[in-house]
Short mmCIF file of C-alpha atoms in Angstrom, two decimals:
data_model
loop_
_atom_site.label_atom_id
_atom_site.label_comp_id
_atom_site.label_asym_id
_atom_site.label_seq_id
_atom_site.Cartn_x
_atom_site.Cartn_y
_atom_site.Cartn_z
CA MET A 271 0.31 -0.33 0.00
CA LEU A 272 2.94 2.52 0.17
CA ALA A 273 3.71 2.78 -3.49
CA PHE A 274 1.33 0.64 -5.68
CA GLY A 275 -2.29 0.20 -5.77
CA TRP A 276 -2.53 -2.89 -6.99
CA LEU A 277 -0.66 -4.32 -3.98
CA ALA A 278 -3.73 -3.51 -2.20
CA ALA A 279 -5.88 -5.65 -4.14
CA CYS A 280 -7.83 -8.26 -1.93
CA THR A 281 -10.55 -10.92 -1.85
CA SER A 282 -12.86 -11.28 0.78
CA PRO A 283 -13.09 -14.50 2.15
CA LEU A 284 -15.41 -16.65 0.73
CA ALA A 285 -18.36 -18.52 3.10
CA THR A 286 -17.94 -22.18 3.51
CA CYS A 287 -21.05 -23.98 1.29
CA ALA A 288 -21.75 -27.39 -0.07
CA VAL A 289 -19.29 -28.59 -2.90
CA GLN A 290 -21.84 -29.89 -5.12
CA SER A 291 -24.36 -27.29 -4.88
CA CYS A 292 -21.94 -24.23 -4.92
CA PRO A 293 -21.20 -22.22 -8.48
CA GLU A 294 -18.15 -20.62 -8.64
CA PRO A 295 -18.24 -17.14 -7.36
CA LYS A 296 -18.44 -14.42 -10.38
CA THR A 297 -15.35 -11.72 -9.27
CA LEU A 298 -16.92 -7.76 -8.72
CA THR A 299 -13.97 -5.89 -8.97
CA ILE A 300 -14.27 -2.83 -7.27
CA PHE A 301 -11.47 0.29 -7.44
CA ALA A 302 -12.09 2.45 -4.43
CA ALA A 303 -10.23 5.56 -3.13
CA SER A 304 -7.99 4.72 -0.37
CA SER A 305 -9.42 6.15 2.18
CA LEU A 306 -12.74 3.88 1.76
CA GLN A 307 -10.70 1.08 2.88
CA PRO A 308 -11.64 0.63 6.12
CA ALA A 309 -15.70 1.35 5.52
CA PHE A 310 -15.39 -0.76 2.18
CA GLY A 311 -13.90 -3.71 3.73
CA LYS A 312 -16.97 -3.94 6.28
CA ILE A 313 -19.75 -3.21 4.04
CA GLY A 314 -18.27 -6.38 1.19
CA ASN A 315 -18.67 -8.31 4.44
CA GLN A 316 -21.74 -7.47 4.86
CA PHE A 317 -22.85 -7.78 1.38
CA GLN A 318 -21.44 -11.11 0.84
CA ALA A 319 -23.24 -11.93 4.39
CA ASN A 320 -26.95 -10.51 3.08
CA GLU A 321 -25.75 -12.86 -0.03
CA VAL A 322 -25.39 -16.26 1.77
CA LYS A 323 -28.81 -15.57 3.97
CA ALA A 324 -30.71 -14.70 0.71
CA GLN A 325 -29.12 -18.13 -1.35
CA GLY A 326 -27.04 -20.00 1.02
CA HIS A 327 -23.65 -19.23 -0.81
CA VAL A 328 -21.48 -16.32 -1.45
CA VAL A 329 -22.36 -15.42 -5.46
CA ASN A 330 -19.72 -13.09 -6.07
CA ALA A 331 -16.38 -12.61 -5.10
CA LEU A 332 -15.12 -9.25 -4.23
CA SER A 333 -11.92 -7.86 -5.13
CA PHE A 334 -10.97 -4.37 -4.10
CA VAL A 335 -8.32 -2.38 -5.72
CA PHE A 336 -7.82 0.82 -2.92
CA ALA A 337 -5.06 3.57 -4.24
CA GLY A 338 -4.87 6.92 -4.77
CA SER A 339 -8.13 8.34 -6.54
CA GLN A 340 -6.21 9.70 -9.45
CA MET A 341 -4.06 6.94 -9.59
CA LEU A 342 -7.17 4.87 -10.75
CA THR A 343 -8.36 7.08 -13.09
CA GLN A 344 -5.55 6.88 -14.92
CA GLN A 345 -5.55 2.67 -14.71
CA LEU A 346 -8.85 2.85 -15.70
CA GLY A 347 -7.86 5.84 -19.03
CA GLU A 348 -4.89 2.95 -19.61
CA GLY A 349 -7.61 0.02 -19.87
CA ALA A 350 -7.79 -1.25 -16.61
CA ALA A 351 -11.23 -3.95 -16.01
CA ALA A 352 -13.36 -2.89 -13.01
CA ASP A 353 -17.04 -3.47 -12.12
CA ILE A 354 -17.09 -0.15 -10.23
CA PHE A 355 -15.16 3.22 -9.56
CA ALA A 356 -15.43 4.66 -6.03
CA SER A 357 -13.97 8.22 -6.01
CA ALA A 358 -12.58 10.64 -3.24
CA ASP A 359 -13.35 13.59 -5.44
CA ILE A 360 -16.24 14.83 -8.30
CA ALA A 361 -13.10 15.50 -10.62
CA HIS A 362 -11.68 12.17 -11.31
CA MET A 363 -15.23 10.52 -11.28
CA THR A 364 -15.84 13.67 -14.11
CA GLN A 365 -12.51 12.24 -15.83
CA VAL A 366 -13.31 8.51 -15.72
CA ASN A 367 -17.03 10.10 -16.72
CA ALA A 368 -15.75 11.92 -19.65
CA GLY A 369 -13.70 8.72 -20.76
CA GLY A 370 -17.23 7.02 -22.00
CA LEU A 371 -16.72 4.22 -19.13
CA VAL A 372 -19.23 4.83 -16.70
CA ALA A 373 -22.38 3.16 -17.25
CA SER A 374 -24.71 4.79 -15.74
CA PRO A 375 -24.63 8.04 -13.96
CA PRO A 376 -22.49 8.90 -10.94
CA ARG A 377 -24.29 9.30 -7.26
CA VAL A 378 -22.70 10.77 -4.54
CA PHE A 379 -22.46 7.74 -1.57
CA ALA A 380 -20.72 9.74 1.30
CA HIS A 381 -19.58 12.81 2.44
CA ASN A 382 -16.45 13.34 4.53
CA ARG A 383 -14.02 16.17 6.43
CA LEU A 384 -10.65 16.95 6.78
CA GLU A 385 -9.31 16.71 10.14
CA ILE A 386 -5.25 17.30 11.36
CA ALA A 387 -3.61 13.82 12.34
CA VAL A 388 -1.61 14.29 15.49
CA ALA A 389 0.24 11.84 18.30
CA ARG A 390 -1.85 10.40 20.53
CA GLY A 391 -2.23 12.82 23.28
CA ASN A 392 -1.22 15.35 20.85
CA PRO A 393 2.65 16.31 22.41
CA LYS A 394 3.04 18.83 20.39
CA GLY A 395 -0.60 20.73 21.34
CA ILE A 396 -1.32 21.46 17.89
CA HIS A 397 -5.11 22.79 18.02
CA THR A 398 -5.40 24.59 14.69
CA LEU A 399 -4.64 24.76 11.35
CA ALA A 400 -2.61 27.80 11.90
CA ASP A 401 -0.40 25.93 14.72
CA LEU A 402 0.69 24.19 11.49
CA ALA A 403 3.06 26.68 10.21
CA ARG A 404 4.88 26.62 13.54
CA SER A 405 8.43 26.44 12.70
CA GLY A 406 10.38 22.94 13.83
CA LEU A 407 6.89 20.79 13.57
CA VAL A 408 6.86 17.91 10.69
CA VAL A 409 3.87 18.05 8.91
CA VAL A 410 3.40 15.64 6.24
CA LEU A 411 0.51 16.63 3.37
CA ALA A 412 -0.92 14.43 -0.16
CA ASP A 413 0.20 15.66 -2.87
CA PRO A 414 -1.84 18.34 -4.40
CA SER A 415 -2.61 15.26 -7.43
CA VAL A 416 -4.40 13.52 -4.81
CA PRO A 417 -7.91 14.28 -3.34
CA ALA A 418 -6.97 14.68 0.00
CA GLY A 419 -3.82 16.81 -0.67
CA LYS A 420 -6.47 19.25 -2.92
CA TYR A 421 -8.90 19.37 -0.36
CA ALA A 422 -5.83 20.15 2.47
CA ALA A 423 -4.31 22.83 0.36
CA GLN A 424 -7.91 24.92 0.24
CA ALA A 425 -8.45 24.09 3.93
CA LEU A 426 -4.68 26.19 4.36
CA LYS A 427 -5.55 28.72 1.62
CA THR A 428 -8.84 29.51 3.44
CA ALA A 429 -7.26 29.74 7.36
CA GLY A 430 -4.61 31.79 5.39
CA VAL A 431 -1.74 29.29 6.66
CA THR A 432 1.13 28.76 4.80
CA VAL A 433 2.82 24.79 5.38
CA LYS A 434 6.14 23.73 4.79
CA PRO A 435 5.37 20.18 3.86
CA ALA A 436 8.27 17.29 5.22
CA SER A 437 6.54 15.10 2.24
CA LEU A 438 3.85 15.46 -0.03
CA GLU A 439 2.64 11.50 -0.02
CA GLN A 440 0.95 9.62 -3.21
CA GLN A 441 -2.11 8.72 -0.94
CA VAL A 442 -3.64 10.16 1.95
CA THR A 443 -3.01 6.46 4.18
CA GLY A 444 1.02 7.69 3.56
CA VAL A 445 -0.04 10.83 5.74
CA LEU A 446 -1.43 8.50 8.15
CA SER A 447 1.55 6.13 8.29
CA LYS A 448 3.97 9.17 8.64
CA VAL A 449 1.83 10.43 11.60
CA ALA A 450 0.76 6.80 13.06
CA PHE A 451 5.15 6.23 12.95
CA GLY A 452 6.04 9.35 14.71
CA GLU A 453 7.83 10.26 11.91
CA ALA A 454 5.66 13.66 11.35
CA ASP A 455 4.56 15.71 13.65
CA ALA A 456 1.05 16.36 12.06
CA GLY A 457 -0.76 15.59 8.49
CA ILE A 458 -4.02 16.87 7.24
CA VAL A 459 -6.40 13.62 6.38
CA TYR A 460 -10.28 12.60 6.68
CA VAL A 461 -11.82 12.14 9.64
CA SER A 462 -13.10 8.73 8.42
CA ASP A 463 -9.10 7.75 8.51
CA ILE A 464 -8.45 9.12 12.24
CA ILE A 465 -11.61 7.09 13.34
CA THR A 466 -10.74 3.86 11.39
CA SER A 467 -6.48 4.43 12.11
CA ARG A 468 -6.78 3.86 16.25
CA GLN A 469 -3.05 4.92 16.22
CA VAL A 470 -2.98 8.74 15.87
CA ASP A 471 -5.46 11.85 17.54
CA GLY A 472 -7.45 14.02 15.32
CA VAL A 473 -7.81 17.59 16.00
CA ALA A 474 -10.68 19.12 14.66
CA ILE A 475 -10.73 22.37 11.50
CA PRO A 476 -13.51 24.05 12.50
CA ASN A 477 -16.31 24.21 9.63
CA ASP A 478 -15.46 27.44 7.93
CA GLN A 479 -12.14 26.56 7.19
CA ASN A 480 -13.42 22.59 6.32
CA VAL A 481 -13.69 21.14 3.04
CA ILE A 482 -16.42 18.38 2.37
CA ALA A 483 -15.29 15.85 0.06
CA GLU A 484 -18.13 14.56 -2.19
CA TYR A 485 -17.16 10.85 -2.90
CA PRO A 486 -19.22 9.44 -5.98
CA ILE A 487 -19.42 5.93 -7.34
CA ALA A 488 -19.95 4.73 -10.54
CA VAL A 489 -20.84 1.20 -12.28
CA LEU A 490 -18.37 0.74 -14.88
CA ASN A 491 -19.00 -0.67 -18.36
CA THR A 492 -15.91 -2.36 -18.43
CA GLY A 493 -16.94 -4.62 -16.35
CA HIS A 494 -17.80 -8.34 -16.62
CA ASN A 495 -20.67 -8.26 -13.76
CA GLN A 496 -22.60 -5.33 -14.31
CA ALA A 497 -26.29 -7.01 -12.29
CA ALA A 498 -24.04 -7.28 -9.41
CA ALA A 499 -22.26 -4.36 -9.60
CA LYS A 500 -25.69 -2.34 -9.67
CA ASP A 501 -26.70 -4.54 -6.65
CA PHE A 502 -23.50 -3.58 -4.46
CA VAL A 503 -23.92 0.41 -5.55
CA ASP A 504 -27.82 0.06 -4.22
CA PHE A 505 -26.09 -1.04 -0.77
CA VAL A 506 -23.85 1.35 -0.28
CA LEU A 507 -27.10 3.54 -0.98
CA SER A 508 -29.18 1.57 1.38
CA ALA A 509 -29.87 2.48 4.75
CA ASP A 510 -26.92 -0.50 6.04
CA GLY A 511 -24.86 0.26 3.96
CA GLN A 512 -24.76 4.07 4.62
CA SER A 513 -24.79 3.29 8.51
CA LEU A 514 -21.25 1.42 7.79
CA LEU A 515 -20.49 4.07 5.98
CA LYS A 516 -21.60 6.45 9.60
CA ALA A 517 -19.74 4.12 11.80
CA ALA A 518 -16.18 4.33 9.57
CA GLY A 519 -16.20 8.21 10.22
CA PHE A 520 -18.05 9.33 6.82
CA GLU A 521 -21.09 11.75 6.30
CA GLY A 522 -24.23 9.58 4.54
CA VAL A 523 -25.72 11.48 2.21
CA MET B 2 34.45 -29.09 -33.87
CA ARG B 3 31.02 -28.21 -35.66
CA ARG B 4 28.52 -26.63 -33.45
CA ALA B 5 25.32 -27.96 -33.21
CA ARG B 6 22.48 -26.26 -34.69
CA THR B 7 20.04 -24.16 -32.76
CA PRO B 8 17.05 -25.48 -32.99
CA ALA B 9 14.17 -23.11 -33.79
CA ALA B 10 11.81 -23.59 -30.61
CA ILE B 11 15.41 -21.99 -28.82
CA GLY B 12 15.42 -19.02 -31.34
CA LEU B 13 11.44 -18.62 -31.01
CA LEU B 14 11.80 -18.40 -27.13
CA ALA B 15 14.77 -16.20 -27.75
CA GLY B 16 12.58 -13.75 -29.89
CA LEU B 17 10.03 -13.50 -27.61
CA GLY B 18 12.36 -12.80 -24.81
CA LEU B 19 13.84 -10.07 -26.83
CA LEU B 20 10.37 -8.74 -27.23
CA LEU B 21 9.43 -7.96 -23.79
CA PHE B 22 12.46 -5.99 -23.82
CA VAL B 23 12.12 -4.22 -27.26
CA LEU B 24 8.40 -3.42 -27.09
CA PRO B 25 8.22 -1.17 -24.13
CA LEU B 26 11.47 0.70 -25.30
CA ALA B 27 9.92 1.00 -28.59
CA GLY B 28 6.71 2.29 -27.02
CA LEU B 29 8.42 4.97 -25.38
CA ILE B 30 10.08 6.29 -27.87
CA LEU B 31 7.10 5.66 -30.41
CA ARG B 32 5.03 7.81 -27.60
CA ALA B 33 7.27 10.47 -26.81
CA PRO B 34 6.33 14.29 -27.35
CA TRP B 35 9.35 15.28 -29.35
CA SER B 36 7.54 18.56 -29.84
CA GLN B 37 7.01 18.77 -26.28
CA ALA B 38 10.70 17.19 -25.06
CA LEU B 39 12.43 20.65 -25.23
CA ALA B 40 10.03 22.31 -23.19
CA GLU B 41 9.56 19.38 -20.35
CA LEU B 42 13.03 19.48 -20.15
CA THR B 43 13.66 23.28 -19.32
CA ASP B 44 10.60 22.66 -16.74
CA PRO B 45 12.07 23.73 -13.39
CA THR B 46 10.40 20.25 -11.75
CA THR B 47 12.17 18.11 -14.14
CA THR B 48 15.37 20.09 -14.05
CA MET B 49 15.06 19.56 -10.30
CA ALA B 50 14.32 16.30 -9.93
CA LEU B 51 17.27 15.45 -12.55
CA GLY B 52 19.94 17.82 -10.66
CA LEU B 53 18.47 16.19 -7.81
CA SER B 54 19.35 12.34 -9.42
CA ILE B 55 22.55 13.71 -10.51
CA PHE B 56 23.60 14.37 -7.12
CA CYS B 57 22.03 11.98 -4.57
CA SER B 58 23.54 9.01 -7.26
CA LEU B 59 26.87 10.13 -7.68
CA THR B 60 27.07 10.71 -3.42
CA ALA B 61 25.58 7.49 -3.22
CA THR B 62 28.20 6.09 -5.47
CA ALA B 63 31.17 7.94 -3.66
CA ILE B 64 29.94 6.79 -0.12
CA ALA B 65 29.90 3.43 -1.34
CA LEU B 66 33.27 3.39 -2.90
CA VAL B 67 34.74 4.59 0.91
CA LEU B 68 32.85 2.09 2.50
CA GLY B 69 32.66 -0.72 -0.11
CA ILE B 70 36.10 -1.33 -1.18
CA PRO B 71 37.07 -2.36 2.31
CA LEU B 72 33.65 -4.45 3.05
CA ALA B 73 34.93 -6.50 -0.49
CA MET B 74 38.60 -6.72 1.20
CA ILE B 75 36.83 -8.06 4.56
CA LEU B 76 34.84 -10.67 2.64
CA ALA B 77 37.80 -11.32 0.56
CA ARG B 78 39.50 -12.75 2.97
CA THR B 79 36.92 -14.46 4.86
CA ARG B 80 36.00 -18.06 4.71
CA GLY B 81 33.52 -21.11 5.46
CA THR B 82 30.45 -19.63 8.03
CA VAL B 83 31.93 -16.32 8.46
CA ARG B 84 31.73 -14.98 4.68
CA ASN B 85 28.52 -16.79 4.16
CA VAL B 86 26.89 -14.57 6.71
CA LEU B 87 29.03 -11.50 5.52
CA ARG B 88 27.77 -12.40 2.02
CA ALA B 89 24.07 -12.37 2.47
CA LEU B 90 24.40 -9.41 3.95
CA THR B 91 26.18 -7.57 2.12
CA THR B 92 24.04 -8.52 -0.71
CA LEU B 93 20.45 -8.64 0.90
CA PRO B 94 19.90 -5.32 -0.36
CA MET B 95 19.71 -6.82 -3.79
CA VAL B 96 17.04 -9.24 -3.38
CA LEU B 97 14.42 -6.93 -0.57
CA PRO B 98 11.93 -5.52 -2.36
CA PRO B 99 12.84 -1.85 -1.85
CA VAL B 100 9.61 -0.61 -0.21
CA VAL B 101 10.89 -3.18 2.91
CA GLY B 102 14.42 -1.86 2.57
CA GLY B 103 12.66 1.28 2.63
CA VAL B 104 10.87 -0.01 5.77
CA ALA B 105 13.78 -1.24 7.85
CA LEU B 106 15.65 2.33 6.81
CA TRP B 107 12.62 4.02 8.50
CA LEU B 108 12.83 1.43 12.11
CA ALA B 109 16.40 2.11 11.61
CA PHE B 110 17.07 5.59 10.57
CA GLY B 111 13.97 6.85 12.10
CA ARG B 112 12.77 9.63 14.47
CA ARG B 113 11.35 6.66 16.99
CA GLY B 114 14.44 4.35 15.12
CA ILE B 115 16.85 2.42 16.55
CA ALA B 116 19.74 4.53 16.02
CA GLY B 117 17.40 7.20 14.35
CA SER B 118 15.81 8.18 18.24
CA LEU B 119 19.57 8.47 19.94
CA LEU B 120 20.35 10.80 16.85
CA TYR B 121 16.65 12.97 17.39
CA GLN B 122 17.30 13.27 21.22
CA ALA B 123 20.83 14.17 21.24
CA PHE B 124 20.87 16.78 18.48
CA GLY B 125 16.99 17.12 17.04
CA ILE B 126 18.70 15.61 13.85
CA GLN B 127 16.05 13.91 11.47
CA ILE B 128 16.79 11.68 8.86
CA PRO B 129 13.75 10.98 6.90
CA PHE B 130 12.14 13.87 4.55
CA THR B 131 15.58 15.17 3.79
CA THR B 132 18.67 14.37 0.82
CA THR B 133 20.47 13.00 3.13
CA ALA B 134 17.81 10.47 3.22
CA ALA B 135 17.72 9.88 -0.56
CA VAL B 136 21.16 9.48 -0.54
CA MET B 137 20.92 6.94 2.46
CA ALA B 138 18.41 4.67 0.74
CA GLU B 139 19.95 4.61 -2.56
CA THR B 140 23.38 3.80 -0.78
CA PHE B 141 21.45 1.12 0.74
CA VAL B 142 20.21 -0.57 -2.31
CA ALA B 143 22.96 0.30 -4.67
CA MET B 144 26.54 -0.48 -2.90
CA PRO B 145 26.00 -4.23 -2.62
CA PHE B 146 26.72 -3.97 -6.69
CA LEU B 147 30.28 -2.47 -5.89
CA VAL B 148 31.03 -4.69 -3.09
CA ILE B 149 30.19 -7.90 -5.65
CA ALA B 150 32.48 -7.09 -7.89
CA VAL B 151 35.39 -5.82 -5.97
CA GLU B 152 35.06 -9.13 -4.07
CA ALA B 153 35.24 -10.69 -7.11
CA GLY B 154 37.95 -8.78 -8.66
CA LEU B 155 39.73 -9.37 -5.37
CA ARG B 156 39.35 -12.69 -5.79
CA SER B 157 40.64 -13.71 -8.94
CA LEU B 158 43.46 -11.07 -8.15
CA ASP B 159 47.03 -12.85 -9.00
CA HIS B 160 48.72 -12.32 -5.37
CA ARG B 161 51.87 -12.82 -6.24
CA TYR B 162 52.17 -8.80 -7.12
CA GLU B 163 51.49 -7.70 -3.93
CA GLU B 164 54.22 -10.79 -2.08
CA ALA B 165 56.65 -8.80 -4.63
CA ALA B 166 56.20 -5.26 -3.46
CA ARG B 167 55.85 -6.53 0.23
CA SER B 168 59.43 -8.16 -0.32
CA LEU B 169 60.61 -5.16 -1.37
CA GLY B 170 60.34 -3.37 1.45
CA ALA B 171 56.92 -2.01 0.73
CA GLY B 172 54.35 -1.39 3.64
CA TYR B 173 50.66 -2.32 3.89
CA TRP B 174 49.66 0.95 2.76
CA ARG B 175 52.15 1.48 -0.25
CA VAL B 176 51.05 -2.07 -1.62
CA LEU B 177 47.31 -1.03 -1.47
CA THR B 178 47.77 2.15 -2.93
CA ARG B 179 50.57 1.31 -5.50
CA VAL B 180 49.70 -2.30 -6.66
CA THR B 181 46.29 -3.45 -5.19
CA LEU B 182 44.15 -0.81 -5.63
CA PRO B 183 45.28 -0.23 -9.36
CA LEU B 184 45.38 -3.98 -9.87
CA LEU B 185 41.47 -3.73 -9.00
CA ARG B 186 40.81 -0.74 -11.02
CA PRO B 187 38.51 -2.34 -14.06
CA ALA B 188 36.44 -4.13 -11.22
CA ILE B 189 36.29 -0.72 -9.40
CA PHE B 190 35.32 1.05 -11.91
CA SER B 191 32.30 -1.38 -13.66
CA GLY B 192 31.20 -1.50 -10.00
CA ALA B 193 30.86 2.02 -9.26
CA VAL B 194 29.13 2.40 -12.74
CA LEU B 195 26.54 -0.88 -11.83
CA CYS B 196 26.04 1.50 -8.61
CA TRP B 197 25.31 4.70 -9.77
CA ALA B 198 23.09 2.75 -12.04
CA ARG B 199 20.79 1.53 -9.84
CA ALA B 200 21.32 4.48 -7.65
CA LEU B 201 20.07 6.49 -10.34
CA GLY B 202 17.04 4.49 -10.84
CA GLU B 203 16.31 4.03 -7.32
CA PHE B 204 12.27 4.31 -6.23
CA GLY B 205 10.92 2.50 -3.86
CA ALA B 206 13.25 2.74 -0.70
CA THR B 207 13.56 6.64 -1.69
CA ILE B 208 10.00 6.82 -1.62
CA THR B 209 9.21 5.06 1.61
CA PHE B 210 12.10 6.38 3.63
CA ALA B 211 12.42 10.00 2.30
CA GLY B 212 9.08 11.08 1.21
CA ASN B 213 8.43 13.67 -1.78
CA PHE B 214 9.24 16.82 -1.78
CA PRO B 215 10.65 18.93 -5.38
CA GLY B 216 14.13 19.66 -4.77
CA ARG B 217 14.41 17.88 -1.61
CA THR B 218 13.53 14.12 -1.92
CA GLN B 219 11.72 13.94 -5.26
CA THR B 220 14.55 11.91 -7.79
CA VAL B 221 13.49 11.11 -11.26
CA PRO B 222 12.01 8.11 -11.04
CA ILE B 223 9.64 9.77 -8.09
CA ALA B 224 8.91 12.77 -10.62
CA VAL B 225 8.20 9.99 -13.25
CA TYR B 226 5.79 8.32 -11.36
CA LEU B 227 3.66 10.97 -10.03
CA ALA B 228 3.94 12.89 -13.54
CA LEU B 229 2.25 10.14 -14.88
CA GLU B 230 -1.21 10.95 -13.37
CA THR B 231 -1.26 14.61 -14.25
CA LYS B 232 1.56 15.13 -16.88
CA PRO B 233 1.75 12.29 -18.59
CA GLU B 234 3.99 13.81 -21.95
CA ALA B 235 7.34 14.92 -19.41
CA ALA B 236 6.66 11.24 -17.39
CA ILE B 237 7.43 10.24 -20.90
CA THR B 238 10.28 12.85 -21.49
CA LEU B 239 11.78 11.93 -18.08
CA SER B 240 11.68 8.32 -18.94
CA LEU B 241 13.51 8.76 -21.80
CA ILE B 242 16.30 10.73 -19.81
CA LEU B 243 16.81 7.38 -17.97
CA LEU B 244 16.59 5.04 -20.60
CA VAL B 245 19.45 6.88 -22.76
CA VAL B 246 21.48 7.36 -19.54
CA SER B 247 21.14 3.67 -19.15
CA VAL B 248 21.96 2.47 -22.64
CA ALA B 249 24.70 5.04 -22.52
CA ILE B 250 26.29 3.46 -19.61
CA LEU B 251 25.28 -0.04 -21.02
CA VAL B 252 27.35 1.02 -24.45
CA GLY B 253 30.00 2.51 -22.60
CA MET B 254 30.75 -0.80 -19.93
CA ARG B 255 29.95 -3.47 -22.99
CA ASP B 256 33.82 -4.49 -23.13
CA ARG B 257 34.85 -3.93 -19.95
CA TRP B 258 31.86 -5.99 -18.16
CA LEU B 259 29.15 -7.46 -20.24
CA GLY B 260 32.14 -8.95 -22.46
CA ALA B 261 33.31 -10.42 -19.78
CA LEU B 262 30.54 -12.53 -18.90
#
């Protein structure tokens, strides 16, 4: 997960079922922004549990690819086959849509806010975005080509703060790991990252400086499993899906 | 003696193997935005990454020479288990995935690392995210190439020259600088060039341990990786520069190193 999104691909464990009556599960490939990893892991498990409840076995083997939205967009543009794309911003979904890859209109399924990630107990006493400009503080941001980096730059600009970042990471999880490892004193990530990581503390950013990220999802026409893709998107938008997203720190729609 | 005819199957497989190398290179050259190449070359991001890459890879090679030649000398003198252990340790960075190397460097030299924590507490020095970190990552990954080459050179050295010099009254350092090192020159040269080329192409350990910031830790391979998503033309141009450098090295070394294989 440090460098290549492809490494993050994983398949959910299959439920057991009688050997003779068990049809081979079809693969459902989901390209999702890295900030969605914890939430989609849970949603995927619940989606499969529902399949087992309804049909007695797992119908679709879920194959997730988590990476920065910009990287997923590039891979889709180069012809990577996926059934679903979930982006951390509207811009990359628009780009994929413009490439003629989207089967049905994208729908926003979640919102996310920014928060400052600091070490447990906030030893450096960071309370506002302005504190990030303090000299001697090691601050890590996501690269502006990544949605999280773009949003962080917007928030800093609104707050009128100039930060000298030590590094510009290629995905938001890179920012989180640098803070969690203690190599950076602070970083700007999503609220959902802090809630699910449990290794860092969050410092809230006031609403007037914050940016609300919109997460759109769409079924792609490059996939081979469109009916199941639609079911998955419907589940994400259902009350159950939304409550799983909320538990992972997202705001529903 | 007549050599046996090579079966067609061997030729076919060899051709397929060659295609695997040639096609990506052809793709790079054919899809290169030649008209924009000059503009990309003068782009500050490109020149900064290129300058940093050259600086870091040359520094890493210099460090590898200073530390690697003595290491090779010790390696060449050892035997049995000690030699096997030392060799395994030295060549480990060659087989380790570079990203794993980067994490290992982090755990050793990071702010909370084994050595890094002492450095941070005593002097307030933090290595990650600095150009020093980029140089360290490149040295870590590239030095084995130099050590292996010099050690091989030392093992195949005719030690009678050194003995002759010693019998004529030359001391250890005089023998080393006047006899041993000059005899080792081809091995040192080829080892240094391979080491430099590996350092120039380093990506995984650098981005993990040093992060990414233009002018400080963003070397050409990292700039290529980032530009791929936002400015593909710049990525292809930068890739071409690395390709030209690599080809130049290989052609230049053909007789010295590859010819001997």
